[in-house]
Amino acid sequence: MVDEQLAARLEQVRADIADAARAAGRDAAELTTIVVTKFHPASLIRDLVALGVRDFGENRHQEAQAKAAELHDLDLRWHFVGQLQTKKARQVRRYADVIHSIDRDALVDALAEGDRVQCFVQLNLTDDPARGGVADAELEALVERVLAAPALDLLGVMAVAPLDEDPRRAFARVRAASERVRSLAPDAGAISAGMSHDFAEAIAEGATHLRIGSAITGNRPERL
Ligand SMILES: *Cc1c(COP(=O)(O)O)cnc(C)c1O
């Protein structure tokens, strides 16, 4: 039987997304909610599937690979949202439908040939390179490289709001970056932004792909 608290949290988040979309004059049907299930067991994903969820996000390759293998009987869409080591990129492509964290030339080059995969270019909204993401000034060059890579299908731009900035302001910067991306690639208008505590602000600034973890899953366990 599906955990009732899980069902209630999912219902609440769906209602909050619908409210935020309405407030922004947008149609909630154009939003994709990705439930980020890192640290949670595959059984939680099965429960979420029973509640109608199909898009799942993970941020660590080994964990994601194991869950994708364990759940291969289900028709799921896997989103890799974490920092990605170049040497792991091809392995991630074997199970991931979408890679949200393309942030440097070496990753583009590793994925340029072979099986096609959808991707986002991740923009760093901080000055700290350790946070992942391409620096704002290097966005266009990276996008051009992705567009030249036959196996990469660019959906748009992804970002994580900094902890020390008003999320609405941070997501306004992402929206501006998205417009720059679209001037190079008119079809790459998607925006992957918004987590448990800031998805309403992200929706207000045009997010199309929300990556929501704890607000739906509950607190993350320490380890699997
Ligand atoms: C964990 C994670 C999320 C979800 O975070 P919550 O605060 O639990 O909603 C979203 N995006 C990325 C990149 C993450 O690593």
mmCIF file with all atom_site columns, N, CA and C and ligand atoms in Angstrom, residues 36 38 59 81-82 158 160 194-197 211-215 220, ligand 1:
data_model
loop_
_atom_site.group_PDB
_atom_site.id
_atom_site.type_symbol
_atom_site.label_atom_id
_atom_site.label_alt_id
_atom_site.label_comp_id
_atom_site.label_asym_id
_atom_site.label_entity_id
_atom_site.label_seq_id
_atom_site.pdbx_PDB_ins_code
_atom_site.Cartn_x
_atom_site.Cartn_y
_atom_site.Cartn_z
_atom_site.occupancy
_atom_site.B_iso_or_equiv
_atom_site.pdbx_formal_charge
_atom_site.auth_seq_id
_atom_site.auth_comp_id
_atom_site.auth_asym_id
_atom_site.auth_atom_id
_atom_site.pdbx_PDB_model_num
ATOM   1  N N  . VAL A 1 36  ? 12.957 14.371 -7.405  1.00 0.00 ? 36  VAL A N  1
ATOM   2  C CA . VAL A 1 36  ? 14.353 14.019 -7.136  1.00 0.00 ? 36  VAL A CA 1
ATOM   3  C C  . VAL A 1 36  ? 14.385 13.055 -5.951  1.00 0.00 ? 36  VAL A C  1
ATOM   4  N N  . LYS A 1 38  ? 17.070 11.130 -4.816  1.00 0.00 ? 38  LYS A N  1
ATOM   5  C CA . LYS A 1 38  ? 18.407 10.752 -4.318  1.00 0.00 ? 38  LYS A CA 1
ATOM   6  C C  . LYS A 1 38  ? 18.343 10.328 -2.847  1.00 0.00 ? 38  LYS A C  1
ATOM   7  N N  . ASN A 1 59  ? 21.198 12.467 -8.612  1.00 0.00 ? 59  ASN A N  1
ATOM   8  C CA . ASN A 1 59  ? 22.383 13.308 -8.788  1.00 0.00 ? 59  ASN A CA 1
ATOM   9  C C  . ASN A 1 59  ? 23.707 12.570 -8.598  1.00 0.00 ? 59  ASN A C  1
ATOM   10 N N  . VAL A 1 81  ? 20.712 15.021 -12.665 1.00 0.00 ? 81  VAL A N  1
ATOM   11 C CA . VAL A 1 81  ? 20.742 16.446 -12.299 1.00 0.00 ? 81  VAL A CA 1
ATOM   12 C C  . VAL A 1 81  ? 21.997 16.852 -11.536 1.00 0.00 ? 81  VAL A C  1
ATOM   13 N N  . GLY A 1 82  ? 22.906 15.902 -11.277 1.00 0.00 ? 82  GLY A N  1
ATOM   14 C CA . GLY A 1 82  ? 24.071 16.221 -10.446 1.00 0.00 ? 82  GLY A CA 1
ATOM   15 C C  . GLY A 1 82  ? 25.308 16.538 -11.260 1.00 0.00 ? 82  GLY A C  1
ATOM   16 N N  . MET A 1 158 ? 19.649 25.124 -17.360 1.00 0.00 ? 158 MET A N  1
ATOM   17 C CA . MET A 1 158 ? 19.335 24.647 -16.010 1.00 0.00 ? 158 MET A CA 1
ATOM   18 C C  . MET A 1 158 ? 20.137 25.456 -15.009 1.00 0.00 ? 158 MET A C  1
ATOM   19 N N  . VAL A 1 160 ? 20.609 26.192 -10.405 1.00 0.00 ? 160 VAL A N  1
ATOM   20 C CA . VAL A 1 160 ? 20.252 26.048 -8.985  1.00 0.00 ? 160 VAL A CA 1
ATOM   21 C C  . VAL A 1 160 ? 20.381 27.434 -8.372  1.00 0.00 ? 160 VAL A C  1
ATOM   22 N N  . GLY A 1 194 ? 14.004 25.460 -10.026 1.00 0.00 ? 194 GLY A N  1
ATOM   23 C CA . GLY A 1 194 ? 12.984 25.366 -8.991  1.00 0.00 ? 194 GLY A CA 1
ATOM   24 C C  . GLY A 1 194 ? 13.102 24.062 -8.247  1.00 0.00 ? 194 GLY A C  1
ATOM   25 N N  . MET A 1 195 ? 13.300 24.177 -6.916  1.00 0.00 ? 195 MET A N  1
ATOM   26 C CA . MET A 1 195 ? 13.406 23.021 -6.029  1.00 0.00 ? 195 MET A CA 1
ATOM   27 C C  . MET A 1 195 ? 12.319 23.155 -4.958  1.00 0.00 ? 195 MET A C  1
ATOM   28 N N  . SER A 1 196 ? 12.408 22.358 -3.911  1.00 0.00 ? 196 SER A N  1
ATOM   29 C CA . SER A 1 196 ? 11.321 22.323 -2.918  1.00 0.00 ? 196 SER A CA 1
ATOM   30 C C  . SER A 1 196 ? 10.967 23.703 -2.372  1.00 0.00 ? 196 SER A C  1
ATOM   31 N N  . HIS A 1 197 ? 11.979 24.545 -2.148  1.00 0.00 ? 197 HIS A N  1
ATOM   32 C CA . HIS A 1 197 ? 11.710 25.803 -1.455  1.00 0.00 ? 197 HIS A CA 1
ATOM   33 C C  . HIS A 1 197 ? 11.573 26.999 -2.378  1.00 0.00 ? 197 HIS A C  1
ATOM   34 N N  . ARG A 1 211 ? 12.547 20.594 -10.390 1.00 0.00 ? 211 ARG A N  1
ATOM   35 C CA . ARG A 1 211 ? 13.258 19.448 -9.797  1.00 0.00 ? 211 ARG A CA 1
ATOM   36 C C  . ARG A 1 211 ? 12.983 19.451 -8.296  1.00 0.00 ? 211 ARG A C  1
ATOM   37 N N  . ILE A 1 212 ? 12.005 18.676 -7.884  1.00 0.00 ? 212 ILE A N  1
ATOM   38 C CA . ILE A 1 212 ? 11.533 18.773 -6.504  1.00 0.00 ? 212 ILE A CA 1
ATOM   39 C C  . ILE A 1 212 ? 11.816 17.481 -5.747  1.00 0.00 ? 212 ILE A C  1
ATOM   40 N N  . GLY A 1 213 ? 12.539 17.616 -4.633  1.00 0.00 ? 213 GLY A N  1
ATOM   41 C CA . GLY A 1 213 ? 12.882 16.458 -3.814  1.00 0.00 ? 213 GLY A CA 1
ATOM   42 C C  . GLY A 1 213 ? 12.077 16.424 -2.535  1.00 0.00 ? 213 GLY A C  1
ATOM   43 N N  . SER A 1 214 ? 12.667 16.935 -1.462  1.00 0.00 ? 214 SER A N  1
ATOM   44 C CA . SER A 1 214 ? 12.146 16.712 -0.111  1.00 0.00 ? 214 SER A CA 1
ATOM   45 C C  . SER A 1 214 ? 10.702 17.149 0.109   1.00 0.00 ? 214 SER A C  1
ATOM   46 N N  . ALA A 1 215 ? 10.215 18.151 -0.589  1.00 0.00 ? 215 ALA A N  1
ATOM   47 C CA . ALA A 1 215 ? 8.821  18.563 -0.385  1.00 0.00 ? 215 ALA A CA 1
ATOM   48 C C  . ALA A 1 215 ? 7.866  17.420 -0.738  1.00 0.00 ? 215 ALA A C  1
ATOM   49 N N  . ARG A 1 220 ? 15.394 13.382 3.434   1.00 0.00 ? 220 ARG A N  1
ATOM   50 C CA . ARG A 1 220 ? 16.234 12.343 2.860   1.00 0.00 ? 220 ARG A CA 1
ATOM   51 C C  . ARG A 1 220 ? 16.870 11.519 3.969   1.00 0.00 ? 220 ARG A C  1
HETATM 52 C C1 . LIG B 2 .   ? 18.624 17.441 -4.555  1.00 0.00 ? 1   LIG B C1 1
HETATM 53 C C2 . LIG B 2 .   ? 18.433 18.288 -5.742  1.00 0.00 ? 1   LIG B C2 1
HETATM 54 C C3 . LIG B 2 .   ? 17.181 18.870 -6.029  1.00 0.00 ? 1   LIG B C3 1
HETATM 55 C C4 . LIG B 2 .   ? 15.980 18.727 -5.128  1.00 0.00 ? 1   LIG B C4 1
HETATM 56 O O1 . LIG B 2 .   ? 16.212 19.403 -3.909  1.00 0.00 ? 1   LIG B O1 1
HETATM 57 P P1 . LIG B 2 .   ? 15.061 19.592 -2.812  1.00 0.00 ? 1   LIG B P1 1
HETATM 58 O O2 . LIG B 2 .   ? 15.509 20.792 -2.047  1.00 0.00 ? 1   LIG B O2 1
HETATM 59 O O3 . LIG B 2 .   ? 15.046 18.355 -1.996  1.00 0.00 ? 1   LIG B O3 1
HETATM 60 O O4 . LIG B 2 .   ? 13.794 19.819 -3.533  1.00 0.00 ? 1   LIG B O4 1
HETATM 61 C C5 . LIG B 2 .   ? 17.081 19.622 -7.183  1.00 0.00 ? 1   LIG B C5 1
HETATM 62 N N1 . LIG B 2 .   ? 18.124 19.811 -8.017  1.00 0.00 ? 1   LIG B N1 1
HETATM 63 C C6 . LIG B 2 .   ? 19.333 19.277 -7.768  1.00 0.00 ? 1   LIG B C6 1
HETATM 64 C C7 . LIG B 2 .   ? 20.444 19.538 -8.735  1.00 0.00 ? 1   LIG B C7 1
HETATM 65 C C8 . LIG B 2 .   ? 19.524 18.504 -6.626  1.00 0.00 ? 1   LIG B C8 1
HETATM 66 O O5 . LIG B 2 .   ? 20.739 17.987 -6.395  1.00 0.00 ? 1   LIG B O5 1
#
